[in-house]
Amino acid sequence: MRTVMEIAGWYYYNHAMIPSVAPHEVANLEPIKNGGFWKMKDCKPLLARWTSEYDCGYDTNWWYVIKDSRFDISELKAKRRYEITKGIKNFDVKKIDPVKYADEICSVYKEALNGYPLRYRPAFDESKFKRNIYDEWKTKCIYGGFDRKDGKLCGYALLTIHENYVSFNVLKTNPSCEKRGINAAMVNGILDEFNDKLCREFYLCDGERNIAHETDFQNYLEKYFGFRKAYCTLNVTYRPIVAIAVKILYPFRKIFKNFECNGLMHNIVSVLYMEELNRNAWKGRK
């Protein structure tokens, strides 16, 4: 869901306002200063989150995972080279027309969701998902990973190309293909496309630190493909009533963690954890 506030450089996502500027750009803080986010009628965000001091050069509690240097597989240890080479041998990665492969993309997505823990596994509406493919994915860059034996689509990646960076929005693969190197093949294929452009002024971004999902993917990107953490400062502000709730619940955050059995509790735990990271980061700066 997008709102009119996108005009001010923000968009609404998962009950939060997120800046739509590049990681290295400064967010427009005017809607926060004047309380504009809490006055919107078309949506009711619970919080606004943004980052500052991008790639500050010292360790913080928050980061973007980026690739801003060429990838050279020969620089890797033998075991890691083997894993990537295995993926390349098993899967062919290329740009695709998402409309042409809409059914196959849906199938991969459903298989990927089955690997999510139930407490944060999203509901799947196939008709809505396909409408997004037909209506919104046309402006994106889509890669598909195909089994070299039978030509079956086993993974896809959705990227948004900007002037001086590429946003690595989505990578979904069929879990049954992971041991054969589908993820390695997908990332390698994408890096092949952009390798000659990668530098300090043009980078590939896999997003911010992930606190809501159990995933080791960013560590995988660093370990196998030379991505790195671009440290920055996390900033969070809440709708007034939510700020009161966070203040009351914060001392009990570890107790809530023990009862993280459904989507609501998972979201509460995630917000409280983000608040903890935010407080500790600012405490360390004093």
XYZ file of C-alpha atoms in Angstrom, residues 51-278:
228
model
C 18.592 5.952 9.084
C 21.264 8.624 9.147
C 25.065 8.824 8.965
C 25.251 6.220 6.207
C 28.503 4.231 6.033
C 29.870 6.115 9.033
C 32.933 3.877 9.283
C 32.444 2.607 12.835
C 30.431 -0.203 14.370
C 26.826 0.579 15.280
C 23.757 -1.540 15.970
C 22.354 -0.947 12.479
C 23.565 -1.382 8.920
C 22.863 -1.897 5.251
C 24.469 -4.872 3.540
C 26.024 -3.677 0.281
C 28.381 -4.716 -2.482
C 30.463 -1.813 -3.782
C 33.476 -3.667 -5.186
C 33.975 -6.169 -7.985
C 33.351 -9.817 -7.252
C 36.217 -12.168 -8.104
C 35.492 -15.831 -7.408
C 39.204 -16.686 -7.613
C 39.776 -14.790 -4.354
C 37.539 -17.168 -2.391
C 38.579 -20.237 -0.449
C 38.284 -23.497 -2.375
C 35.181 -24.704 -0.525
C 33.277 -21.504 -1.253
C 34.359 -21.526 -4.889
C 33.071 -25.073 -5.124
C 29.639 -24.165 -3.732
C 29.210 -21.299 -6.217
C 30.535 -23.330 -9.145
C 28.122 -26.135 -8.248
C 25.226 -23.711 -8.409
C 26.360 -22.360 -11.773
C 26.577 -25.902 -13.184
C 23.075 -26.785 -11.982
C 21.161 -23.567 -12.756
C 20.996 -21.052 -15.558
C 20.250 -17.483 -14.406
C 18.892 -14.860 -16.791
C 16.554 -11.881 -17.014
C 12.935 -12.856 -17.533
C 9.570 -11.330 -18.357
C 7.653 -11.855 -15.076
C 4.264 -11.914 -16.808
C 5.373 -14.831 -18.961
C 6.432 -16.779 -15.870
C 3.711 -15.611 -13.454
C 2.478 -19.123 -12.633
C 5.992 -20.457 -12.071
C 6.896 -17.457 -9.889
C 3.786 -18.087 -7.777
C 4.807 -21.710 -7.350
C 8.321 -20.777 -6.180
C 6.905 -18.201 -3.760
C 4.500 -20.702 -2.213
C 7.278 -23.261 -1.781
C 9.509 -20.612 -0.174
C 6.744 -19.622 2.265
C 6.458 -23.195 3.463
C 9.919 -22.791 4.968
C 8.857 -19.807 7.111
C 8.051 -20.346 10.817
C 4.286 -20.212 11.370
C 4.494 -17.240 13.727
C 5.433 -14.900 10.893
C 4.446 -16.826 7.781
C 2.391 -14.357 5.706
C -0.982 -15.287 4.266
C -0.826 -15.940 0.541
C -3.410 -14.519 -1.839
C -2.483 -15.907 -5.248
C -4.767 -13.611 -7.244
C -3.381 -10.520 -5.491
C 0.177 -11.774 -5.932
C -0.351 -12.219 -9.663
C -1.923 -8.765 -9.975
C 1.262 -7.330 -8.488
C 3.283 -9.205 -11.096
C 1.121 -7.918 -13.942
C 0.840 -4.323 -12.647
C 3.967 -3.476 -10.645
C 6.752 -5.842 -11.636
C 6.942 -4.408 -15.136
C 9.088 -1.554 -13.785
C 11.455 -3.939 -11.989
C 14.378 -6.057 -13.133
C 13.527 -9.745 -12.699
C 15.958 -12.664 -12.830
C 14.989 -16.306 -12.994
C 17.018 -19.366 -12.035
C 16.269 -22.396 -14.218
C 17.244 -26.015 -13.650
C 19.625 -26.915 -16.466
C 18.209 -30.463 -16.586
C 14.503 -29.820 -17.073
C 14.249 -26.030 -17.549
C 12.039 -25.587 -14.470
C 12.029 -22.198 -12.727
C 13.503 -22.782 -9.279
C 14.126 -19.234 -8.083
C 13.578 -15.597 -8.902
C 14.989 -12.242 -7.845
C 13.355 -8.840 -8.035
C 15.618 -5.789 -8.265
C 14.985 -2.071 -8.636
C 17.643 -0.194 -10.584
C 18.343 3.386 -9.539
C 20.812 5.945 -10.829
C 23.658 5.013 -8.517
C 22.566 1.844 -6.743
C 20.530 -1.321 -7.227
C 18.038 -2.391 -4.588
C 18.022 -6.163 -4.077
C 14.338 -6.317 -3.123
C 13.460 -10.010 -3.211
C 15.136 -13.370 -3.685
C 12.937 -16.464 -3.386
C 13.980 -20.000 -4.192
C 12.493 -23.455 -3.924
C 13.937 -24.929 -0.689
C 14.310 -28.331 -2.352
C 16.912 -26.802 -4.697
C 19.073 -25.133 -2.066
C 21.525 -28.024 -1.668
C 22.168 -27.892 -5.406
C 23.227 -24.244 -5.141
C 20.243 -22.268 -6.429
C 20.959 -19.293 -4.143
C 24.624 -19.180 -5.132
C 23.700 -19.342 -8.806
C 21.157 -16.522 -8.439
C 23.507 -14.143 -6.628
C 26.395 -14.942 -8.977
C 24.208 -14.328 -12.024
C 23.113 -10.948 -10.700
C 26.675 -9.931 -9.857
C 27.754 -10.880 -13.378
C 25.301 -8.289 -14.667
C 26.529 -5.424 -12.490
C 30.129 -6.386 -11.691
C 31.746 -3.850 -14.025
C 29.754 -1.004 -12.437
C 30.340 -1.807 -8.779
C 32.373 0.869 -6.987
C 31.997 3.404 -4.185
C 29.653 5.430 -6.396
C 27.488 2.475 -7.519
C 26.511 -0.373 -5.243
C 24.153 -3.291 -4.836
C 22.090 -3.108 -1.624
C 20.411 -6.074 0.070
C 18.637 -3.850 2.580
C 18.911 -3.089 6.250
C 19.606 -5.327 9.199
C 16.846 -7.914 9.475
C 15.277 -8.293 12.918
C 11.859 -9.692 12.020
C 12.846 -12.910 10.216
C 15.203 -15.741 11.054
C 17.599 -15.614 8.133
C 21.320 -15.973 7.630
C 21.208 -14.655 4.077
C 23.071 -11.398 4.716
C 25.875 -13.275 6.443
C 25.917 -15.607 3.446
C 26.321 -12.652 1.083
C 29.240 -11.339 3.115
C 30.939 -14.705 3.443
C 30.595 -15.949 -0.140
C 30.267 -12.829 -2.278
C 32.152 -10.071 -0.505
C 29.235 -7.916 0.572
C 29.926 -5.714 3.568
C 28.080 -3.849 6.309
C 27.639 -0.115 5.732
C 27.003 0.987 9.303
C 24.543 3.778 10.018
C 22.355 5.183 12.787
C 18.846 3.849 13.320
C 16.188 6.414 14.195
C 12.657 5.534 15.349
C 9.720 7.674 16.395
C 6.293 6.407 17.375
C 2.673 7.473 17.172
C 2.065 9.040 20.633
C -0.147 6.222 21.947
C 2.342 3.637 20.643
C 5.218 5.463 22.349
C 3.397 5.051 25.670
C 2.840 1.340 25.020
C 6.497 0.803 24.094
C 7.612 2.572 27.277
C 5.357 0.336 29.394
C 6.209 -2.938 27.632
C 9.942 -2.393 27.156
C 11.033 -3.687 30.613
C 9.231 -6.963 29.863
C 10.708 -7.513 26.394
C 12.585 -10.698 27.373
C 9.438 -12.196 28.860
C 7.486 -11.492 25.667
C 10.195 -13.312 23.744
C 9.218 -16.542 25.510
C 5.650 -16.233 24.227
C 6.435 -15.417 20.598
C 3.967 -17.910 19.169
C 1.880 -15.867 16.719
C 2.109 -12.935 14.322
C 0.971 -10.283 16.802
C 3.415 -11.330 19.507
C 6.185 -11.618 16.912
C 5.561 -8.029 15.806
C 5.593 -6.794 19.408
C 8.872 -8.596 20.098
C 10.388 -7.176 16.899
C 9.424 -3.596 17.785
C 10.787 -3.948 21.321
C 14.022 -5.424 19.987
C 14.361 -2.543 17.539
C 13.779 -0.144 20.430
C 16.511 -1.893 22.408
C 18.958 -1.566 19.523
C 18.037 2.073 19.098
